[in-house]
mmCIF file of C-alpha atoms in Angstrom:
data_model
loop_
_atom_site.group_PDB
_atom_site.id
_atom_site.type_symbol
_atom_site.label_atom_id
_atom_site.label_comp_id
_atom_site.label_asym_id
_atom_site.label_seq_id
_atom_site.Cartn_x
_atom_site.Cartn_y
_atom_site.Cartn_z
ATOM 1 C CA MET A 1 23.531 4.162 -1.684
ATOM 2 C CA LEU A 2 20.918 1.567 -0.689
ATOM 3 C CA LEU A 3 18.884 0.797 -3.880
ATOM 4 C CA SER A 4 16.025 -0.316 -1.859
ATOM 5 C CA ARG A 5 15.677 3.194 -0.725
ATOM 6 C CA ILE A 6 15.710 4.436 -4.171
ATOM 7 C CA VAL A 7 14.126 2.346 -6.649
ATOM 8 C CA ALA A 8 11.132 1.483 -4.504
ATOM 9 C CA ALA A 9 10.033 5.074 -4.785
ATOM 10 C CA ALA A 10 7.719 3.796 -7.526
ATOM 11 C CA LEU A 11 4.443 5.842 -8.032
ATOM 12 C CA VAL A 12 2.031 4.719 -5.496
ATOM 13 C CA ILE A 13 -1.469 5.865 -4.766
ATOM 14 C CA GLY A 14 -1.580 8.895 -2.695
ATOM 15 C CA ALA A 15 -4.742 10.967 -3.734
ATOM 16 C CA PRO A 16 -8.030 11.279 -1.973
ATOM 17 C CA LEU A 17 -9.791 9.107 -4.515
ATOM 18 C CA ALA A 18 -7.521 6.057 -3.772
ATOM 19 C CA ALA A 19 -9.036 3.013 -2.213
ATOM 20 C CA ALA A 20 -8.357 2.911 1.607
ATOM 21 C CA HIS A 21 -6.250 -0.241 1.362
ATOM 22 C CA ALA A 22 -3.786 1.023 -1.214
ATOM 23 C CA GLN A 23 -0.927 0.900 1.168
ATOM 24 C CA ASP A 24 -1.509 -2.842 1.582
ATOM 25 C CA VAL A 25 -1.405 -3.734 -2.121
ATOM 26 C CA LEU A 26 1.601 -1.882 -3.460
ATOM 27 C CA PRO A 27 5.119 -3.409 -3.148
ATOM 28 C CA SER A 28 7.968 -1.626 -1.513
ATOM 29 C CA VAL A 29 11.086 -3.634 -2.248
ATOM 30 C CA GLY A 30 14.696 -3.138 -3.327
ATOM 31 C CA ALA A 31 18.342 -4.020 -2.995
ATOM 32 C CA GLY A 32 21.750 -2.540 -3.170
ATOM 33 C CA GLU A 33 24.757 -1.262 -1.177
ATOM 34 C CA ASP A 34 24.806 1.547 1.423
ATOM 35 C CA ASP A 35 27.176 4.432 1.268
ATOM 36 C CA GLY A 36 25.555 6.121 4.116
ATOM 37 C CA ARG A 37 24.580 9.423 2.618
ATOM 38 C CA ASP A 38 21.445 11.338 2.792
ATOM 39 C CA THR A 39 19.111 10.875 -0.201
ATOM 40 C CA ILE A 40 15.582 11.545 -1.415
ATOM 41 C CA THR A 41 13.504 10.331 -4.257
ATOM 42 C CA VAL A 42 10.137 11.872 -5.332
ATOM 43 C CA GLY A 43 7.766 10.578 -8.005
ATOM 44 C CA ALA A 44 4.543 11.676 -9.681
ATOM 45 C CA GLY A 45 2.267 10.105 -12.262
ATOM 46 C CA VAL A 46 -1.158 8.621 -12.625
ATOM 47 C CA ALA A 47 -2.744 5.530 -11.069
ATOM 48 C CA PHE A 48 -5.851 3.366 -12.072
ATOM 49 C CA VAL A 49 -7.670 2.206 -8.932
ATOM 50 C CA PRO A 50 -11.209 1.114 -7.725
ATOM 51 C CA SER A 51 -13.396 3.893 -6.676
ATOM 52 C CA TYR A 52 -13.790 2.433 -3.287
ATOM 53 C CA GLU A 53 -12.642 -0.773 -1.555
ATOM 54 C CA GLY A 54 -14.484 -3.603 -3.106
ATOM 55 C CA SER A 55 -15.734 -1.542 -6.276
ATOM 56 C CA ASN A 56 -15.824 -2.831 -9.893
ATOM 57 C CA ASN A 57 -15.699 0.737 -11.182
ATOM 58 C CA TYR A 58 -12.234 2.340 -11.709
ATOM 59 C CA VAL A 59 -11.038 5.920 -11.653
ATOM 60 C CA LEU A 60 -7.816 7.555 -13.019
ATOM 61 C CA ILE A 61 -6.182 9.567 -10.299
ATOM 62 C CA PRO A 62 -2.981 11.486 -9.703
ATOM 63 C CA ALA A 63 -0.165 9.573 -7.848
ATOM 64 C CA GLY A 64 2.796 10.455 -6.023
ATOM 65 C CA ALA A 65 5.615 9.041 -3.615
ATOM 66 C CA VAL A 66 8.498 9.988 -1.581
ATOM 67 C CA ARG A 67 11.288 8.045 -0.117
ATOM 68 C CA GLY A 68 14.707 8.785 1.378
ATOM 69 C CA ARG A 69 17.093 9.034 4.269
ATOM 70 C CA VAL A 70 18.016 11.855 6.462
ATOM 71 C CA SER A 71 20.867 11.407 9.098
ATOM 72 C CA GLY A 72 20.635 7.747 8.769
ATOM 73 C CA PHE A 73 16.858 7.550 9.327
ATOM 74 C CA ASN A 74 14.876 5.914 6.454
ATOM 75 C CA PHE A 75 11.359 7.103 5.460
ATOM 76 C CA ALA A 76 8.957 6.197 2.799
ATOM 77 C CA SER A 77 5.391 6.810 1.504
ATOM 78 C CA ARG A 78 3.448 3.739 0.685
ATOM 79 C CA GLY A 79 0.022 4.322 -0.652
ATOM 80 C CA THR A 80 -1.651 6.816 1.686
ATOM 81 C CA ALA A 81 0.735 5.922 4.604
ATOM 82 C CA LEU A 82 4.117 7.275 5.626
ATOM 83 C CA SER A 83 6.572 5.210 7.646
ATOM 84 C CA VAL A 84 9.913 6.095 9.294
ATOM 85 C CA ASP A 85 12.456 3.415 10.371
ATOM 86 C CA ALA A 86 13.715 4.437 13.771
ATOM 87 C CA ILE A 87 16.609 2.021 13.772
ATOM 88 C CA ARG A 88 19.736 3.321 11.946
ATOM 89 C CA ASP A 89 21.968 0.349 12.488
ATOM 90 C CA ARG A 90 22.719 -2.122 9.610
ATOM 91 C CA SER A 91 24.857 -5.121 10.173
ATOM 92 C CA ALA A 92 27.905 -5.960 8.193
ATOM 93 C CA ASN A 93 26.277 -9.234 6.845
ATOM 94 C CA GLY A 94 23.377 -7.295 5.142
ATOM 95 C CA LEU A 95 20.813 -8.010 7.838
ATOM 96 C CA ASP A 96 18.500 -4.935 8.523
ATOM 97 C CA ILE A 97 16.111 -4.694 11.577
ATOM 98 C CA GLN A 98 13.319 -2.179 11.086
ATOM 99 C CA LEU A 99 10.916 -0.646 13.687
ATOM 100 C CA GLY A 100 9.063 2.646 13.633
ATOM 101 C CA PRO A 101 5.880 4.635 13.473
ATOM 102 C CA VAL A 102 3.376 4.726 10.629
ATOM 103 C CA ILE A 103 0.604 7.202 9.873
ATOM 104 C CA ASN A 104 -2.078 6.619 7.303
ATOM 105 C CA VAL A 105 -5.030 8.706 5.875
ATOM 106 C CA ASN A 106 -8.043 6.404 4.952
ATOM 107 C CA PHE A 107 -9.930 7.835 2.128
ATOM 108 C CA ASN A 108 -12.287 4.792 1.601
ATOM 109 C CA ARG A 109 -15.832 5.842 0.690
ATOM 110 C CA VAL A 110 -14.876 9.560 1.185
ATOM 111 C CA GLY A 111 -14.224 10.582 -2.432
ATOM 112 C CA ARG A 112 -15.829 9.672 -5.684
ATOM 113 C CA ILE A 113 -18.054 6.691 -5.638
ATOM 114 C CA VAL A 114 -19.064 5.723 -9.230
ATOM 115 C CA ASP A 115 -21.748 3.155 -8.388
ATOM 116 C CA PRO A 116 -25.128 4.797 -7.708
ATOM 117 C CA GLN A 117 -26.358 2.408 -5.119
ATOM 118 C CA VAL A 118 -23.302 2.753 -2.991
ATOM 119 C CA ARG A 119 -23.201 6.326 -3.370
ATOM 120 C CA LEU A 120 -26.884 6.421 -1.946
ATOM 121 C CA LEU A 121 -25.436 4.676 1.301
ATOM 122 C CA GLY A 122 -23.602 8.012 2.007
ATOM 123 C CA SER A 123 -19.945 8.990 2.353
ATOM 124 C CA ARG A 124 -17.675 8.191 5.344
ATOM 125 C CA ARG A 125 -15.593 10.741 7.120
ATOM 126 C CA LEU A 126 -11.897 10.888 6.550
ATOM 127 C CA ALA A 127 -10.167 8.471 9.067
ATOM 128 C CA PHE A 128 -6.574 9.297 10.367
ATOM 129 C CA GLU A 129 -4.736 6.166 11.477
ATOM 130 C CA ALA A 130 -1.625 5.597 13.420
ATOM 131 C CA GLY A 131 0.381 2.585 14.508
ATOM 132 C CA GLY A 132 3.876 1.132 13.743
ATOM 133 C CA TYR A 133 5.615 -1.633 11.901
ATOM 134 C CA PHE A 134 8.295 -4.208 12.625
ATOM 135 C CA GLY A 135 10.407 -5.923 9.908
ATOM 136 C CA ILE A 136 13.612 -7.640 9.021
ATOM 137 C CA ALA A 137 15.387 -7.743 5.622
ATOM 138 C CA LYS A 138 18.394 -9.420 4.204
ATOM 139 C CA THR A 139 20.553 -8.240 1.350
ATOM 140 C CA GLY A 140 22.465 -10.611 -0.759
ATOM 141 C CA VAL A 141 20.157 -13.629 -0.761
ATOM 142 C CA PHE A 142 19.678 -15.255 -4.157
ATOM 143 C CA THR A 143 20.774 -13.660 -7.354
ATOM 144 C CA SER A 144 23.594 -11.280 -6.194
ATOM 145 C CA ARG A 145 24.843 -9.234 -3.239
ATOM 146 C CA TYR A 146 22.317 -6.672 -4.157
ATOM 147 C CA ASP A 147 19.001 -8.467 -3.994
ATOM 148 C CA THR A 148 16.819 -8.205 -0.860
ATOM 149 C CA LEU A 149 14.267 -10.457 0.867
ATOM 150 C CA GLY A 150 12.187 -8.772 3.607
ATOM 151 C CA ALA A 151 9.230 -9.611 5.940
ATOM 152 C CA SER A 152 7.301 -6.971 8.076
ATOM 153 C CA VAL A 153 4.103 -6.430 9.958
ATOM 154 C CA THR A 154 2.213 -3.196 10.129
ATOM 155 C CA VAL A 155 -0.475 -2.399 12.690
ATOM 156 C CA LEU A 156 -2.756 0.636 12.317
ATOM 157 C CA ALA A 157 -5.613 1.817 14.533
ATOM 158 C CA ASP A 158 -8.234 4.622 13.850
ATOM 159 C CA THR A 159 -7.463 7.855 16.006
ATOM 160 C CA THR A 160 -10.507 9.844 14.825
ATOM 161 C CA GLY A 161 -13.427 7.679 15.803
ATOM 162 C CA VAL A 162 -14.535 6.917 12.251
ATOM 163 C CA HIS A 163 -14.289 3.143 12.232
ATOM 164 C CA GLN A 164 -12.801 2.780 15.701
ATOM 165 C CA SER A 165 -10.956 -0.357 14.678
ATOM 166 C CA TYR A 166 -7.600 -1.628 13.441
ATOM 167 C CA THR A 167 -5.844 -3.404 10.573
ATOM 168 C CA ILE A 168 -2.887 -5.766 10.793
ATOM 169 C CA THR A 169 -0.918 -6.408 7.496
ATOM 170 C CA PRO A 170 1.950 -8.855 7.215
ATOM 171 C CA THR A 171 4.108 -8.575 4.051
ATOM 172 C CA ILE A 172 6.720 -10.526 2.265
ATOM 173 C CA ASP A 173 8.644 -8.759 -0.493
ATOM 174 C CA TYR A 174 11.658 -9.488 -2.700
ATOM 175 C CA GLY A 175 13.495 -7.254 -5.113
ATOM 176 C CA THR A 176 16.562 -7.390 -7.330
ATOM 177 C CA PRO A 177 18.365 -5.141 -9.895
ATOM 178 C CA LEU A 178 18.358 -6.606 -13.254
ATOM 179 C CA SER A 179 21.168 -4.273 -14.466
ATOM 180 C CA ALA A 180 22.710 -0.977 -13.487
ATOM 181 C CA ARG A 181 19.485 0.699 -14.955
ATOM 182 C CA ALA A 182 16.648 -1.741 -14.435
ATOM 183 C CA TYR A 183 14.993 -3.206 -11.358
ATOM 184 C CA LEU A 184 12.140 -5.622 -10.514
ATOM 185 C CA GLY A 185 10.407 -6.388 -7.266
ATOM 186 C CA VAL A 186 7.445 -8.501 -6.139
ATOM 187 C CA SER A 187 5.389 -8.702 -2.796
ATOM 188 C CA LEU A 188 2.819 -10.766 -1.084
ATOM 189 C CA SER A 189 0.659 -9.415 1.774
ATOM 190 C CA GLY A 190 -2.570 -9.989 3.567
ATOM 191 C CA THR A 191 -4.748 -7.864 5.841
ATOM 192 C CA TRP A 192 -6.626 -8.781 9.034
ATOM 193 C CA ALA A 193 -9.409 -6.071 10.067
ATOM 194 C CA GLY A 194 -11.521 -5.628 13.010
ATOM 195 C CA SER A 195 -15.363 -5.926 13.074
ATOM 196 C CA ARG A 196 -15.998 -2.244 13.514
ATOM 197 C CA TYR A 197 -13.896 -1.682 10.383
ATOM 198 C CA ALA A 198 -16.049 -4.193 8.520
ATOM 199 C CA ARG A 199 -19.320 -2.654 9.803
ATOM 200 C CA THR A 200 -18.186 0.920 8.807
ATOM 201 C CA TYR A 201 -17.050 0.179 5.313
ATOM 202 C CA PHE A 202 -18.989 -2.968 4.442
ATOM 203 C CA GLY A 203 -22.138 -2.913 6.429
ATOM 204 C CA VAL A 204 -25.519 -1.948 5.066
ATOM 205 C CA ASP A 205 -28.059 -0.753 7.756
ATOM 206 C CA PRO A 206 -31.911 -0.712 7.237
ATOM 207 C CA ALA A 207 -31.867 2.916 6.291
ATOM 208 C CA GLY A 208 -29.167 2.481 3.793
ATOM 209 C CA ALA A 209 -30.833 -0.575 2.396
ATOM 210 C CA ALA A 210 -33.980 1.387 1.882
ATOM 211 C CA ARG A 211 -32.249 4.278 0.179
ATOM 212 C CA SER A 212 -30.023 2.146 -2.176
ATOM 213 C CA GLY A 213 -32.030 -1.031 -2.830
ATOM 214 C CA LEU A 214 -29.051 -3.174 -1.535
ATOM 215 C CA PRO A 215 -29.794 -5.945 0.779
ATOM 216 C CA GLN A 216 -29.253 -5.351 4.507
ATOM 217 C CA PHE A 217 -25.844 -6.503 5.944
ATOM 218 C CA THR A 218 -26.002 -5.232 9.355
ATOM 219 C CA ASN A 219 -23.355 -7.021 11.356
ATOM 220 C CA PRO A 220 -20.405 -8.189 9.148
ATOM 221 C CA ARG A 221 -17.608 -9.787 11.119
ATOM 222 C CA GLY A 222 -13.921 -8.844 10.945
ATOM 223 C CA GLY A 223 -11.277 -11.270 10.303
ATOM 224 C CA PHE A 224 -9.060 -11.850 7.173
ATOM 225 C CA LYS A 225 -9.975 -9.148 4.721
ATOM 226 C CA ASN A 226 -7.767 -9.780 1.653
ATOM 227 C CA TYR A 227 -4.653 -11.006 0.129
ATOM 228 C CA THR A 228 -2.570 -9.175 -2.426
ATOM 229 C CA VAL A 229 0.095 -9.903 -4.874
ATOM 230 C CA GLY A 230 2.068 -7.037 -6.454
ATOM 231 C CA ALA A 231 4.993 -6.185 -8.701
ATOM 232 C CA LEU A 232 7.204 -3.038 -9.219
ATOM 233 C CA GLY A 233 9.586 -2.225 -12.004
ATOM 234 C CA SER A 234 11.869 0.616 -12.920
ATOM 235 C CA TYR A 235 13.996 1.589 -15.707
ATOM 236 C CA MET A 236 16.414 4.592 -15.327
ATOM 237 C CA LEU A 237 16.158 7.064 -18.352
ATOM 238 C CA ARG A 238 19.219 9.065 -17.176
ATOM 239 C CA GLY A 239 21.752 8.030 -14.609
ATOM 240 C CA ASP A 240 21.589 4.752 -12.824
ATOM 241 C CA LEU A 241 19.683 3.079 -9.939
ATOM 242 C CA ARG A 242 21.666 5.182 -7.527
ATOM 243 C CA ARG A 243 20.775 8.679 -8.824
ATOM 244 C CA GLY A 244 18.929 10.105 -11.760
ATOM 245 C CA LEU A 245 15.419 10.108 -13.735
ATOM 246 C CA GLY A 246 13.533 6.945 -13.892
ATOM 247 C CA LEU A 247 10.427 5.465 -15.212
ATOM 248 C CA TYR A 248 8.348 3.475 -12.664
ATOM 249 C CA PHE A 249 5.468 1.209 -12.787
ATOM 250 C CA VAL A 250 3.440 -0.722 -10.360
ATOM 251 C CA GLY A 251 0.722 -3.363 -10.645
ATOM 252 C CA ALA A 252 -1.155 -5.327 -8.068
ATOM 253 C CA TYR A 253 -4.099 -7.827 -7.662
ATOM 254 C CA SER A 254 -6.058 -8.145 -4.355
ATOM 255 C CA ARG A 255 -9.008 -10.570 -3.531
ATOM 256 C CA LEU A 256 -11.376 -9.891 -0.607
ATOM 257 C CA HIS A 257 -12.479 -12.672 1.640
ATOM 258 C CA GLY A 258 -15.003 -13.445 4.275
ATOM 259 C CA ASP A 259 -17.740 -10.896 5.239
ATOM 260 C CA PHE A 260 -15.715 -8.351 3.245
ATOM 261 C CA ALA A 261 -16.442 -10.214 0.061
ATOM 262 C CA ARG A 262 -19.986 -11.160 1.111
ATOM 263 C CA SER A 263 -20.939 -7.571 1.692
ATOM 264 C CA PRO A 264 -23.569 -6.250 -0.894
ATOM 265 C CA VAL A 265 -21.252 -3.279 -1.683
ATOM 266 C CA VAL A 266 -18.830 -6.029 -3.051
ATOM 267 C CA SER A 267 -21.098 -9.105 -3.966
ATOM 268 C CA VAL A 268 -23.876 -7.000 -5.626
ATOM 269 C CA ALA A 269 -22.555 -3.620 -6.533
ATOM 270 C CA GLY A 270 -18.862 -4.471 -6.690
ATOM 271 C CA SER A 271 -16.259 -7.243 -7.081
ATOM 272 C CA ARG A 272 -14.020 -9.178 -4.696
ATOM 273 C CA ASN A 273 -11.348 -9.071 -7.357
ATOM 274 C CA GLN A 274 -9.403 -5.648 -7.154
ATOM 275 C CA PHE A 275 -6.802 -4.416 -9.586
ATOM 276 C CA PHE A 276 -4.309 -1.534 -9.209
ATOM 277 C CA GLY A 277 -1.810 0.059 -11.581
ATOM 278 C CA ALA A 278 0.354 3.170 -11.629
ATOM 279 C CA VAL A 279 2.995 4.649 -13.929
ATOM 280 C CA GLY A 280 5.068 7.760 -13.855
ATOM 281 C CA LEU A 281 8.478 9.364 -13.329
ATOM 282 C CA GLY A 282 10.746 9.683 -10.323
ATOM 283 C CA TYR A 283 14.053 11.464 -9.554
ATOM 284 C CA THR A 284 16.567 10.592 -7.047
ATOM 285 C CA PHE A 285 18.776 13.289 -5.681
#
C-alpha cells in the first residue's frame, strides 16, 4: 500500500467556518510502497482556524478528511477541496505523474465572522470552484526507499459568479516515515489570485466603509496572495502506517502579501499572519 495515500489523511479543515484558503495551507505528503489494492482512510477531529481569510480572531471547528484509491484511481480531500488523480500508472523507479480534476467550496466570509467591523461589511455567498492540478512525485529520494518528494500546481476558477476569478497554487512537499508507526511531512506553497478575488474578499466599498468604520479600499489588485509552510505528523495507535487507527496532527503558518495584506480587513481588523492547527483520529481500511 502506498503510505502517501494513507498517512496523509491527516485531519484537515472541512467545515463551513474554515478559511477559504485552507486547502492552500495544509500539507498532503507521504511515502511508501504500493501493493495496488483499494484502500480508504477517513478522519475526524477539531481544527483551530482564523474566522475569515486575514482575521486575527480564531474559531474552533469540526474537521474531517477522506483519502483513498478505487480501481487504481487516487482521490483525496485537502481542506475544502477534493481532487482525483486520473492517471493510474506508476513507474518502476518510483516516479509518479499526477493529473486530474479538483473541486472546492469557498466558505470565506460566509460563516461566522468574529470581528464586528468586518461583520458589518456583510457576508459573501458560497462560491463553488472547479479546476485541475498537475504534479510529479518521486519515491525513494533521501532517507529511504519510502520517502517522497513532490511538486504540483493547482488552478481553480469560480463557477458560481461570486468572485468571478481564479487562484493558482504551486506546492512542494516532502514526507518520510520515521518508523513503522510514525510519519512526518512538510510542505511549502504559495497562491496567486486574480483582481476580482481581491475585490470580493479584501475590498471595502464606500457603503461598507460607512457601515463598518473601516477605510475605503475600493480597487485592490490581484497578484501574489500568500505563502504557507505546513507540517503533518501521525502516530498509529493500532496497526501500522498501512492499516489501522492513528492519531494525526497538522500545523501551518501563512503570511498575506500585497494588497491582500494592505486591505483594512487585514491591516486594521485582522492580521497578515495566519495560523492553523488540527488534531484528531483517522482509520485506514
